[in-house]
CSV table of C-alpha atoms and ligand atoms in Angstrom, one decimal:
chain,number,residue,atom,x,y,z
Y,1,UNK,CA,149.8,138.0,89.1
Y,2,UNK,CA,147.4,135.3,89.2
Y,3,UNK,CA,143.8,135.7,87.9
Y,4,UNK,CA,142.2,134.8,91.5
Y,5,UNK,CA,144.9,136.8,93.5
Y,6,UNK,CA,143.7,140.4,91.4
Y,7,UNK,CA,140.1,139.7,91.5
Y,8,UNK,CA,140.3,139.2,94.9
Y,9,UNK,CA,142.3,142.2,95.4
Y,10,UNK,CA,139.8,144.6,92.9
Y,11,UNK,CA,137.0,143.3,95.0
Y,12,UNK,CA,138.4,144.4,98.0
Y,13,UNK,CA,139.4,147.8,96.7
Y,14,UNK,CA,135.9,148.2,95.7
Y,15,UNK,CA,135.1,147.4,99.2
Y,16,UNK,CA,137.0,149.9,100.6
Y,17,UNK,CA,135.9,152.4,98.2
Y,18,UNK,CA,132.2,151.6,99.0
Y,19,UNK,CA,131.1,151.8,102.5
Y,20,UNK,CA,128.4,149.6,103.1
Y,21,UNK,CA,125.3,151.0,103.5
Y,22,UNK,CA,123.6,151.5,106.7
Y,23,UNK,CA,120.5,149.1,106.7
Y,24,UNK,CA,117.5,150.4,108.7
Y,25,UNK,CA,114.1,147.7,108.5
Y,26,UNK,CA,111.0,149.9,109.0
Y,27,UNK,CA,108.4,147.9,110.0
Y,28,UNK,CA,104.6,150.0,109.2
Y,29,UNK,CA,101.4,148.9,108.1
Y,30,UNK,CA,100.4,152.1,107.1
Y,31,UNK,CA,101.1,153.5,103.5
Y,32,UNK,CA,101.4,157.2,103.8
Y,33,UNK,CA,103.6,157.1,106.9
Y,34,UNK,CA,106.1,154.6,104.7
Y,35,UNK,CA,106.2,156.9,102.2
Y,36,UNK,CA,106.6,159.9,104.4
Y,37,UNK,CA,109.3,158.0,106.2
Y,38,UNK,CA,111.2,156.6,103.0
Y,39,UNK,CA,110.9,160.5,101.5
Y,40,UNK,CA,112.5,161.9,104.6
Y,41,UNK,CA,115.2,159.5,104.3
Y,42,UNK,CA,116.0,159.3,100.7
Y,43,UNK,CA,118.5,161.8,101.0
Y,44,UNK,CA,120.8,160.3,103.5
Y,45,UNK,CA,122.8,157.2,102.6
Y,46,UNK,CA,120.4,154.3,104.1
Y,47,UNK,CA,119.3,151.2,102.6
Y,48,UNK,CA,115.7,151.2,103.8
Y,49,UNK,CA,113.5,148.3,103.7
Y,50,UNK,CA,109.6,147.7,104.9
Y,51,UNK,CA,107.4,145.8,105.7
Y,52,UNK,CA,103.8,145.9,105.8
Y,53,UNK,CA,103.1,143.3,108.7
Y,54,UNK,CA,104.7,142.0,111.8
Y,55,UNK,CA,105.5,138.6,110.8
Y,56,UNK,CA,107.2,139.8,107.2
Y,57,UNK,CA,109.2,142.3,109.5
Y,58,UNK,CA,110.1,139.5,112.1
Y,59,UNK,CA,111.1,137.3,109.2
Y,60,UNK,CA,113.4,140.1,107.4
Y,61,UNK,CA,114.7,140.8,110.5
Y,62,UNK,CA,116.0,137.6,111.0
Y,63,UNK,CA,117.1,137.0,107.7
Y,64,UNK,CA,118.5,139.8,106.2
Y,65,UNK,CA,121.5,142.3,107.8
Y,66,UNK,CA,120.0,145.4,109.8
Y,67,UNK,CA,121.6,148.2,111.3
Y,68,UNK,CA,118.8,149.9,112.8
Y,69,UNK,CA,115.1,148.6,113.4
Y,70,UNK,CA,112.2,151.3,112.7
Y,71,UNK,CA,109.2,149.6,114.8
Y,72,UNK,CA,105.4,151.0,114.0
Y,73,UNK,CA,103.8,150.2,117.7
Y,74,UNK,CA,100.1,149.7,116.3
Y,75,UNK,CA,100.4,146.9,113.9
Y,76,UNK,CA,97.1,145.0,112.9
Y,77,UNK,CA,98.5,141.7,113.4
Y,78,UNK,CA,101.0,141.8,116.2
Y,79,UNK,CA,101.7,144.4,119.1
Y,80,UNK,CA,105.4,146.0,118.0
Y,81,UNK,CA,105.9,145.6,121.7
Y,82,UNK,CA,105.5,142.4,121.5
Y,83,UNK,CA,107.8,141.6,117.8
Y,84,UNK,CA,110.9,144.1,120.0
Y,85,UNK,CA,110.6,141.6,122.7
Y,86,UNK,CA,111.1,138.8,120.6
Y,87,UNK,CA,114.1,140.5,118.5
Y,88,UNK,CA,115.8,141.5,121.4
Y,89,UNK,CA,115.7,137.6,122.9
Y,90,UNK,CA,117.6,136.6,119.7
Y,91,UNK,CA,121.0,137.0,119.9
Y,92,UNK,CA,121.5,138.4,116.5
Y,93,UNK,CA,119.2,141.5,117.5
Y,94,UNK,CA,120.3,141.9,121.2
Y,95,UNK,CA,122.1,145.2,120.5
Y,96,UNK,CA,120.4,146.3,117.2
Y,97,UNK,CA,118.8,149.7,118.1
Y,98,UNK,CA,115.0,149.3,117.5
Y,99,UNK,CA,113.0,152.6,117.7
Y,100,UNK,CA,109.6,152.9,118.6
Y,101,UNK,CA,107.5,154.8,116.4
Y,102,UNK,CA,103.7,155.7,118.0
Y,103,UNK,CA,101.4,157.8,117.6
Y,104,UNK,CA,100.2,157.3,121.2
Y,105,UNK,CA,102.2,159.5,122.9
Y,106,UNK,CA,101.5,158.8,126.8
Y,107,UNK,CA,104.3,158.3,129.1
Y,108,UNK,CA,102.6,154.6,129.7
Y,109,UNK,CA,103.2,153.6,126.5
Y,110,UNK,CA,106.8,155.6,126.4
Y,111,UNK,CA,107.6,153.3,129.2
Y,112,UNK,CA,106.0,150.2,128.2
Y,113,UNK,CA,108.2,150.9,124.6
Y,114,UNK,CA,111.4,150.9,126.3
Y,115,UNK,CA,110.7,148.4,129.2
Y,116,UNK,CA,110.1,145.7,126.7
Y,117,UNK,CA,113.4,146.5,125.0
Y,118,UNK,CA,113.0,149.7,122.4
Y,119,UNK,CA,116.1,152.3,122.4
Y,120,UNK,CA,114.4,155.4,121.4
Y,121,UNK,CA,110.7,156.3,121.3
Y,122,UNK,CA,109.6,158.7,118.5
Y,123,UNK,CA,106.2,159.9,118.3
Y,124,UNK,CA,104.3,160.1,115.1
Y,125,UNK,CA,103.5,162.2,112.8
Y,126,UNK,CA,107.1,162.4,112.6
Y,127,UNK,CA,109.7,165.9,112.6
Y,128,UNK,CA,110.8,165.5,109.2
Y,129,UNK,CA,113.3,168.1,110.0
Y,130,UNK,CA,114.3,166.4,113.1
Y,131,UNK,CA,113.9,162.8,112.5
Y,132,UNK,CA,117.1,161.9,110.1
Y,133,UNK,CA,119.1,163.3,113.2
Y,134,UNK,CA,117.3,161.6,115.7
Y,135,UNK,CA,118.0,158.2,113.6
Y,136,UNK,CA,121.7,159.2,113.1
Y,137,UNK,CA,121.9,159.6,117.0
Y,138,UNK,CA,120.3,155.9,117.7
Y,139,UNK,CA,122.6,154.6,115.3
Y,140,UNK,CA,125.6,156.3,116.9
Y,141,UNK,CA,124.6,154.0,120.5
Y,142,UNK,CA,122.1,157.0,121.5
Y,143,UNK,CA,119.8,155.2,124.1
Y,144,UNK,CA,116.3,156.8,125.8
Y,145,UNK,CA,116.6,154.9,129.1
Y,146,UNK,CA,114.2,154.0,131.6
Y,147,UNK,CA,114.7,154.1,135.5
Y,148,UNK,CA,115.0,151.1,136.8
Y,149,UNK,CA,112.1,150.5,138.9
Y,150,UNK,CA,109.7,152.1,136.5
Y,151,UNK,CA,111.1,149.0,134.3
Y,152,UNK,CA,110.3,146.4,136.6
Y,153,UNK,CA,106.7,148.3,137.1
Y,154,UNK,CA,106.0,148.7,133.1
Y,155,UNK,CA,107.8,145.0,132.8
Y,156,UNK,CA,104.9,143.4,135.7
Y,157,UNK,CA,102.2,144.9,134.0
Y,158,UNK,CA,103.2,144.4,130.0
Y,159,UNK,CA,103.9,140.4,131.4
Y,160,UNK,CA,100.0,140.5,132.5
Y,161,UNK,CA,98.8,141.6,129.6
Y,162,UNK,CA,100.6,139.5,127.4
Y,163,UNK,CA,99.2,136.7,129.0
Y,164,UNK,CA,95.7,138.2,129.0
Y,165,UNK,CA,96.6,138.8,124.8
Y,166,UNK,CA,97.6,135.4,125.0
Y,167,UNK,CA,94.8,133.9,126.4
Y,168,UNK,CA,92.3,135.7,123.7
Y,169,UNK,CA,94.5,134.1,121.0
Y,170,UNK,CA,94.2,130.9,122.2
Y,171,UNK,CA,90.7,131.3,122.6
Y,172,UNK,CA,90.4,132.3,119.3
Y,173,UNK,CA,92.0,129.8,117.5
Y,174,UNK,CA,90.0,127.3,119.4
Y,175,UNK,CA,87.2,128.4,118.0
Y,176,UNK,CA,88.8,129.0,114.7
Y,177,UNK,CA,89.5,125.1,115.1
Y,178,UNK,CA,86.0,124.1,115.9
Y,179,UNK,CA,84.7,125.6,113.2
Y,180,UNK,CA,86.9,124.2,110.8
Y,181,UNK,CA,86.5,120.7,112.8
Y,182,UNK,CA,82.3,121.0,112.0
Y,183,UNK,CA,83.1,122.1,108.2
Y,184,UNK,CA,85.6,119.6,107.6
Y,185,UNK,CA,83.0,116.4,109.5
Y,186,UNK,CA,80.3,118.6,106.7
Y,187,UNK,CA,82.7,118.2,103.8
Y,188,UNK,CA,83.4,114.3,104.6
Y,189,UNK,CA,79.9,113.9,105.0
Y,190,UNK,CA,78.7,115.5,101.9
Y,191,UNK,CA,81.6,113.4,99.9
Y,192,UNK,CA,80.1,110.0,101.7
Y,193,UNK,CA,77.0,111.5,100.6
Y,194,UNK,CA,77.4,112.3,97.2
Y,195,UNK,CA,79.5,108.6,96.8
Y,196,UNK,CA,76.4,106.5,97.8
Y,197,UNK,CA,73.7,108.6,95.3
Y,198,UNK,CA,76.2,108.0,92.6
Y,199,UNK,CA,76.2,104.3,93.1
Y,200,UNK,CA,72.6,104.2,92.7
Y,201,UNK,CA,72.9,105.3,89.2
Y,202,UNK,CA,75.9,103.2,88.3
Y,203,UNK,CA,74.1,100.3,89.5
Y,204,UNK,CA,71.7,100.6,87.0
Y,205,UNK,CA,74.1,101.5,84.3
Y,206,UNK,CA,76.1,98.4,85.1
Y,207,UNK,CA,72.8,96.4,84.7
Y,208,UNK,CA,72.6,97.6,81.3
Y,209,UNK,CA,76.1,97.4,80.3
Y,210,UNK,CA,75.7,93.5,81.5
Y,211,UNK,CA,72.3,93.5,79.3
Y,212,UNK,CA,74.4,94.7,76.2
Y,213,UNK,CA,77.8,92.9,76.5
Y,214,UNK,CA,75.8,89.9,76.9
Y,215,UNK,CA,73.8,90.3,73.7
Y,216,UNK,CA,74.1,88.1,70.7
Y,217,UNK,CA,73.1,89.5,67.4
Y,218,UNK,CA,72.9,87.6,63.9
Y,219,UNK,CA,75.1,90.2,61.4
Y,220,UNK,CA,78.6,89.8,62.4
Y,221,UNK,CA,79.5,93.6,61.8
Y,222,UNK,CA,76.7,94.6,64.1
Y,223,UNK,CA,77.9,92.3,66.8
Y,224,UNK,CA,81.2,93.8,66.4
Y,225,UNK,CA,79.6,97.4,66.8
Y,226,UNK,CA,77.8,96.4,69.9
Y,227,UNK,CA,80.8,94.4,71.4
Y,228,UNK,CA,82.9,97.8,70.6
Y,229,UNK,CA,80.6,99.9,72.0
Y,230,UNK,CA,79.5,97.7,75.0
Y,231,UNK,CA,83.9,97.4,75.7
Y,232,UNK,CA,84.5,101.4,76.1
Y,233,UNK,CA,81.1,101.7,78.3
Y,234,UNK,CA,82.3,98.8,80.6
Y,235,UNK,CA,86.0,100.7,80.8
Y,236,UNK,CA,83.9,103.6,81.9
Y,237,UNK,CA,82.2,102.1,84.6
Y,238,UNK,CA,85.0,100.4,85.8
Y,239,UNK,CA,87.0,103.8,86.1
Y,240,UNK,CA,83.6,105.8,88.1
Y,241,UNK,CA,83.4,102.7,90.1
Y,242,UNK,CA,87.1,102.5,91.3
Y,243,UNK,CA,86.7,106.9,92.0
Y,244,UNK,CA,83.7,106.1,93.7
Y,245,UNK,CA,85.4,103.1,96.1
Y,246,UNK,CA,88.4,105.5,97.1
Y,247,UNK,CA,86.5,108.6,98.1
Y,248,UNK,CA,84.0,105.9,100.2
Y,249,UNK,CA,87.1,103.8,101.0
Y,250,UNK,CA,89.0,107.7,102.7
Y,251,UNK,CA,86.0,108.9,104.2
Y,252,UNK,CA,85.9,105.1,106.0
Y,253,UNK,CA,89.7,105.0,106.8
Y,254,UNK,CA,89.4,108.9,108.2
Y,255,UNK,CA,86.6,107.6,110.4
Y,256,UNK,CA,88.5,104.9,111.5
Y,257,UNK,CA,86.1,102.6,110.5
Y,258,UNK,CA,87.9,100.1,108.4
Y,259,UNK,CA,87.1,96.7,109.1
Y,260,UNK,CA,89.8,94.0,108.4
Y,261,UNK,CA,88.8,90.3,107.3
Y,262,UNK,CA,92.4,88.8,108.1
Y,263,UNK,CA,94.2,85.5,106.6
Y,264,UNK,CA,97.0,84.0,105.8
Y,265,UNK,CA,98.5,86.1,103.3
Y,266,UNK,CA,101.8,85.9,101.3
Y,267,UNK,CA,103.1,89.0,100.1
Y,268,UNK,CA,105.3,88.0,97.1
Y,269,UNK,CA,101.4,86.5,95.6
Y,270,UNK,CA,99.9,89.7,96.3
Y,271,UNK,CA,102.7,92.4,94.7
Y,272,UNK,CA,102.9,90.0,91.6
Y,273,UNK,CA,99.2,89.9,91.3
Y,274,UNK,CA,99.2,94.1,91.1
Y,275,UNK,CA,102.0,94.2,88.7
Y,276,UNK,CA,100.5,91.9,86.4
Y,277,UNK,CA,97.2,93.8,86.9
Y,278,UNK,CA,99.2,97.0,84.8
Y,279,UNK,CA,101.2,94.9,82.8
Y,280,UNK,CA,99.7,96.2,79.7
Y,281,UNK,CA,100.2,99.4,80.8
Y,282,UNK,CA,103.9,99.5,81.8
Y,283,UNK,CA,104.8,97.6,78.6
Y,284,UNK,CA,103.1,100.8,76.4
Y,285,UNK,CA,105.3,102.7,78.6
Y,286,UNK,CA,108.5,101.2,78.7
Y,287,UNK,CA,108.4,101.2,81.7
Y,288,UNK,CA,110.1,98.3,83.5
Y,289,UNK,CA,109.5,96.8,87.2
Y,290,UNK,CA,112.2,94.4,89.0
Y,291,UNK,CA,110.5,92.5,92.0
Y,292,UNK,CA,113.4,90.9,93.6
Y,293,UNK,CA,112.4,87.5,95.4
Y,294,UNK,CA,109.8,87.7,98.1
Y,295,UNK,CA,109.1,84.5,98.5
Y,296,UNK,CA,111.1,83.8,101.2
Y,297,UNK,CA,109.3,86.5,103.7
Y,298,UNK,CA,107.1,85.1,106.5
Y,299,UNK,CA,103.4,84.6,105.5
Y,300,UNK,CA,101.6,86.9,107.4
Y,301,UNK,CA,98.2,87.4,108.6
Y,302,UNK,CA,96.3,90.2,107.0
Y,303,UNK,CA,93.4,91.7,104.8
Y,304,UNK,CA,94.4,90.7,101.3
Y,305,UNK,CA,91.9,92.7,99.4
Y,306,UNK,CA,93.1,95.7,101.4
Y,307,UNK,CA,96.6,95.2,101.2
Y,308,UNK,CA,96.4,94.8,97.7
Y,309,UNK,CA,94.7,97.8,97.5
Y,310,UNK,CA,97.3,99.6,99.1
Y,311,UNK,CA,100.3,97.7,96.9
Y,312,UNK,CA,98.5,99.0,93.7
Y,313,UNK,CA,97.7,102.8,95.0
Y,314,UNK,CA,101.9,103.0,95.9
Y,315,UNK,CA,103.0,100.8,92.6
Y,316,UNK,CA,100.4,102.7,90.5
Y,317,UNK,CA,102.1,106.1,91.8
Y,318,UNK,CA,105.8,104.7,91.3
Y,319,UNK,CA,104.7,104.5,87.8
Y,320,UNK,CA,102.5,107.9,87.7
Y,321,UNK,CA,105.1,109.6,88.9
Y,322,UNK,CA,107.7,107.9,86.3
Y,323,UNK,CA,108.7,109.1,83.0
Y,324,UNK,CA,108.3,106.9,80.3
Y,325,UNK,CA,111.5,104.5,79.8
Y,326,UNK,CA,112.0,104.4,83.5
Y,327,UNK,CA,112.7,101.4,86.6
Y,328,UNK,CA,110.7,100.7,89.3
Y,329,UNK,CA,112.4,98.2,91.8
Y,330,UNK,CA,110.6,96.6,94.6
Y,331,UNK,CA,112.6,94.6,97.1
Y,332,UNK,CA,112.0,93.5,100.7
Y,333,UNK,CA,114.1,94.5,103.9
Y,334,UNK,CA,113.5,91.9,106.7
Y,335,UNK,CA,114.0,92.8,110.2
Y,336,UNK,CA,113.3,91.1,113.8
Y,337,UNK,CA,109.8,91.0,114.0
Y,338,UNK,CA,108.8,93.1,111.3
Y,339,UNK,CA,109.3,93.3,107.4
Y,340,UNK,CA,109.7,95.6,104.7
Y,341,UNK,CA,109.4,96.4,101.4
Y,342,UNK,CA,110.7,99.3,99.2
Y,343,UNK,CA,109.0,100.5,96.1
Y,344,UNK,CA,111.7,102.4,94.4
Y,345,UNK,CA,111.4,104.5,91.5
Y,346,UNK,CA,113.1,106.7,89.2
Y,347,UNK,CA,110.5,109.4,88.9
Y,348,UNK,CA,110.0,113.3,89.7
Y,349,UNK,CA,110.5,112.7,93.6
Y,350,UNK,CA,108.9,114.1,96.8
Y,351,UNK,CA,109.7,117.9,97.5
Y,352,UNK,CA,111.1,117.3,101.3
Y,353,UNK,CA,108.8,119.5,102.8
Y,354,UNK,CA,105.9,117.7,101.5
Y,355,UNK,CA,106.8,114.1,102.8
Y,356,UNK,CA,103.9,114.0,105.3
Y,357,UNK,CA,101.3,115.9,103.3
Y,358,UNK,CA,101.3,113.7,100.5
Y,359,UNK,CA,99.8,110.9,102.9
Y,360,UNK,CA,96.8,113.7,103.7
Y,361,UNK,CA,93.5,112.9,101.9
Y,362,UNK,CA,92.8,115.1,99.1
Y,363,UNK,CA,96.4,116.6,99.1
Y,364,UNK,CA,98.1,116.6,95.4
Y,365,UNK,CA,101.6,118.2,94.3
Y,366,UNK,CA,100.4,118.5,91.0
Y,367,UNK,CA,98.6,121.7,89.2
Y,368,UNK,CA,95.3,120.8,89.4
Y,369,UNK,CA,94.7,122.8,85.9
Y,370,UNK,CA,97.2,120.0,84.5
Y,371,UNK,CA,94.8,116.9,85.8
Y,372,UNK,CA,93.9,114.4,83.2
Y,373,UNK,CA,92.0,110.7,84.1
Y,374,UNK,CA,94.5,108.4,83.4
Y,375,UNK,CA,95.9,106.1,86.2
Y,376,UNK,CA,98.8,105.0,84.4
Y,377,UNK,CA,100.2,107.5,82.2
Y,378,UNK,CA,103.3,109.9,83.0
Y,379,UNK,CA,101.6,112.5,85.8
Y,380,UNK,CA,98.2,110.8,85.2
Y,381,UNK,CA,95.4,112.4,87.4
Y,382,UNK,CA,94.2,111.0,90.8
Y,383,UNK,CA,92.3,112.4,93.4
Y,384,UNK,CA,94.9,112.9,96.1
Y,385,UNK,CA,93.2,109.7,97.9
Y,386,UNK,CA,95.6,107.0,96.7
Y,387,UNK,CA,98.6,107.7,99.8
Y,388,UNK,CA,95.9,108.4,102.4
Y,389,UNK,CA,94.2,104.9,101.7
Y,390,UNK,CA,97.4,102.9,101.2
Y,391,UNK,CA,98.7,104.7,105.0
Y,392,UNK,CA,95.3,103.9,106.2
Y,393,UNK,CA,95.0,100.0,105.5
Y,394,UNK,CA,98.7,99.6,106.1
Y,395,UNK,CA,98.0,101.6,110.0
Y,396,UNK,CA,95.0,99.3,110.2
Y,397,UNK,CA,97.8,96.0,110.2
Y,398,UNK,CA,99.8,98.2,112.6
Y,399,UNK,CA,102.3,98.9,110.1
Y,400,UNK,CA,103.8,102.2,108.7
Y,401,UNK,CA,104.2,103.6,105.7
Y,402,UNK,CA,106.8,106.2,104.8
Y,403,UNK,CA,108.6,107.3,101.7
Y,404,UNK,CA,112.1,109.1,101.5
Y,405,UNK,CA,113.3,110.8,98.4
Y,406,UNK,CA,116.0,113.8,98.2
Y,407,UNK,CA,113.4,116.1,96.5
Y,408,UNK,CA,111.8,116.8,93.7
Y,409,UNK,CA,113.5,118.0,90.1
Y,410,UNK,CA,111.7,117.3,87.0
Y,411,UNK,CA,115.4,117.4,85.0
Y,412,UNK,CA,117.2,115.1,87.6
Y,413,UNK,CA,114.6,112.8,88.3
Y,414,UNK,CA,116.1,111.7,91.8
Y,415,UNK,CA,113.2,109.3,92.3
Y,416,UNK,CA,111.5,108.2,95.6
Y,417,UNK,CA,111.2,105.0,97.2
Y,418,UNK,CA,108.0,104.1,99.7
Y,419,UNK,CA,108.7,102.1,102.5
Y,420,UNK,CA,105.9,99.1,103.9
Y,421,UNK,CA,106.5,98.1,107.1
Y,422,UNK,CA,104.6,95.3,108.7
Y,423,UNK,CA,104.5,93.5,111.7
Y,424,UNK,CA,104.9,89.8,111.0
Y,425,UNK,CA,103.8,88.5,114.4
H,501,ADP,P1,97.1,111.0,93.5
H,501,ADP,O1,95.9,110.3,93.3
H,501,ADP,O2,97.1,112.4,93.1
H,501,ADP,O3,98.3,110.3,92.9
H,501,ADP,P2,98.1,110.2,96.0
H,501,ADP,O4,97.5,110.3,97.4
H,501,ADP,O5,98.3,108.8,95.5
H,501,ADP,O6,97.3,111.0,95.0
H,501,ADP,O7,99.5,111.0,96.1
H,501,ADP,C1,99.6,112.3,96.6
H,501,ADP,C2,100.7,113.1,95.9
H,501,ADP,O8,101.9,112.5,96.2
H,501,ADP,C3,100.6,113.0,94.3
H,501,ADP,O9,99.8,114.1,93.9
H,501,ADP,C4,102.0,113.1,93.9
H,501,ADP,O10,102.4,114.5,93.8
H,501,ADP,C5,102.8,112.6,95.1
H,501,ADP,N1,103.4,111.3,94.9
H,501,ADP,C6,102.8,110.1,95.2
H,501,ADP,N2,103.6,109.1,94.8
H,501,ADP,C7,104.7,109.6,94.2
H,501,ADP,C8,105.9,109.1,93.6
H,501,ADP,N3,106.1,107.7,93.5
H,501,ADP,N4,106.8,109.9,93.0
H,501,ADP,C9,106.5,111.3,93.1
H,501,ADP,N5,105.5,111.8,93.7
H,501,ADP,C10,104.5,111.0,94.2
């Protein structure tokens, strides 16, 4: 017999030998009544699982298979009422017996239980000689039922208070929101802050470094000292300047406050000019860019500081995110009205589910434990403010700026590609 065919066959056989086991959810923030409940029903043939919370039991529920749905009334975050509603809109849970389990154990909130949806209503501290029967019976289609008019009574009044509960949420999170609104204007203020007193200092540390580069001394060995020395301080203030100019050039863009000094621009001048800007760079890398021919896209008018800006922040990632050895291709995609350009690289990619995030100010993939300072080297640091500056100056041309990359997978390296799309009229 063929290999498949018996394996199939042994796996069924196994199936019929096993039953599966019956899978009740128990959804209970409290510890000793889990235990008590797990204890009582460890020596019957369920596969029981909890959870501690409403929205971990709403999310098992929907993703796992359950027989038979265990539902603590008092949860801290959401009203059990409230999560049986909701399972019992879903088709998957429609008939799946949920019991109520309360210690509250007034006829109001019997018939509030099973208005909303519960099967059975089972007061707490539980029967443990009782209660493995009273689940068997739920599971065998047992139902407590409710007359119907008391339903449409307890239904009216549980659909007022859900709104009222409602209402308080919303309330709540709008002032959850404020605050975080006033601490997040305090934390861009602070940053702005904190940017300005810092170029005080490098002011006067770039007068000096002018002072010494500029000095010319009589013993050739001491001139090379100072023109050594005066080299690796000028790097330095070049690298606290440009940190500086994003975090003041983010906090401008976020306050929508960036001004644009537009001209004629051609776009094939300005990409060339970045590229050869980290020329030096890319070469110690192996790393090689292709920029197909731009010249023949429309000269547009635009802010050609900025836009270069933005051209070196998404280049300078392509080749952050790039291991060394890789391509970088940059080629344009004309359309009525509008052009664009793709910056396509062979690096780590963007996880789907961060492709809007990354454009967020101060928002990194990267382990922050793993930063290091350089902008050019293989997962060199940044500040999380290159994307958000780049989106900003390109949204100031009433452009768009978007990047689409199957994911991300250090082995594979599917690579991303960032798309620039500008009006040209
Ligand atoms: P950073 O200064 O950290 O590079 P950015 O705002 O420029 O900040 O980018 C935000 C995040 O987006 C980065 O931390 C990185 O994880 C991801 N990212 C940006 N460009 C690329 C790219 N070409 N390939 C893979 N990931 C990228």
């Amino acid at each position: 017999m063929n290999d498949v065919i018996q394996n199939e066959l042994s796996l069924l056989n196994e199936a019929e030998e096993k039953p599966r086991q019956t899978k009740i959810l128990y959804i209970e923030d409290n510890l000793a009544n889990q235990k008590l409940v797990e204890r009582v029903l460890s020596r019957h043939n369920y596969d029981l699982s909890i959870a501690s919370d409403g929205v971990t039991g709403i999310n098992m529920a929907m993703e796992q298979e359950v027989d038979l749905i265990l539902m603590d009334i008092n949860l801290p975050d959401m009203d059990g009422k409230d999560i049986t509603a909701f399972l019992k809109s879903k088709p998957k849970h429609a008939k799946t017996p949920i019991i109520a389990l309360t210690a509250d154990a007034s006829a109001a909130n019997r018939d509030r239980s099973l208005a909303v949806g519960c099967d059975g209503f089972i007061t707490k501290p539980i029967d443990i000689a009782s209660f493995p029967n009273q689940v068997a019976e739920y599971l065998g289609g047992q139902k407590d039922e409710l007359a119907l008019e008391d339903q449409k009574e307890t239904l009216k009044t549980y659909v007022g208070e859900l709104v009222g509960n409602l209402e308080a949420k919303v309330k709540e999170l709008e002032m959850a929101n404020q605050k975080l609104k006033k601490l997040d204007s305090a934390k861009s203020d602070f940053i702005q802050l904190v940017s300005h007193e810092l170029r005080t200092p490098l002011t006067i540390l770039n007068g000096y470094y002018m002072l010494m580069s500029n000095m010319k001394l009589l013993d050739p060995d001491e001139q090379k000292k100072i023109t050594d020395i005066s080299a690796g301080f000028g790097k330095g203030i070049t690298r606290l300047s440009d940190v500086i100019q994003d975090v003041l050039s983010v906090s401008k863009i976020t306050a929508s406050s960036l001004s644009l000094s537009k001209g004629p621009i051609r776009l094939a001048d300005s990409i060339t000019q970045v590229v050869r800007g980290i020329e030096k760079s890319i070469i110690q890398r192996n790393i090689s860019i292709a920029v197909e021919d731009l010249t023949h896209l429309p000269i547009i008018q635009a802010d050609g500081k900025q836009l270069s800006l933005a051209f070196k922040n998404i280049i300078g990632n392509s080749v952050k995110y790039t291991p060394d050895g890789g391509s970088i291709r940059i080629y344009p995609l004309t359309m009525k009205g509008t052009l664009t350009i793709a910056f396509q690289d062979r690096g780590l990619g963007v996880p789907l589910n961060e492709q809007h995030a990354i454009f967020e100010p101060f928002y990194r993939l990267e382990n922050i434990d793993n930063h290091s300072t350089s902008k050019t080297q293989f997962l060199g640091g940044g500040l999380g403010l290159g994307l958000p500056i780049a989106k900003g100056i390109i949204e100031a041309h009433n452009g768009r700026i978007w990047v689409e990359s199957p994911g991300r997978d250090e082995n594979n390296l599917p690579g991303s590609t960032f798309f620039v799309l500008l009006p040209t009229g």
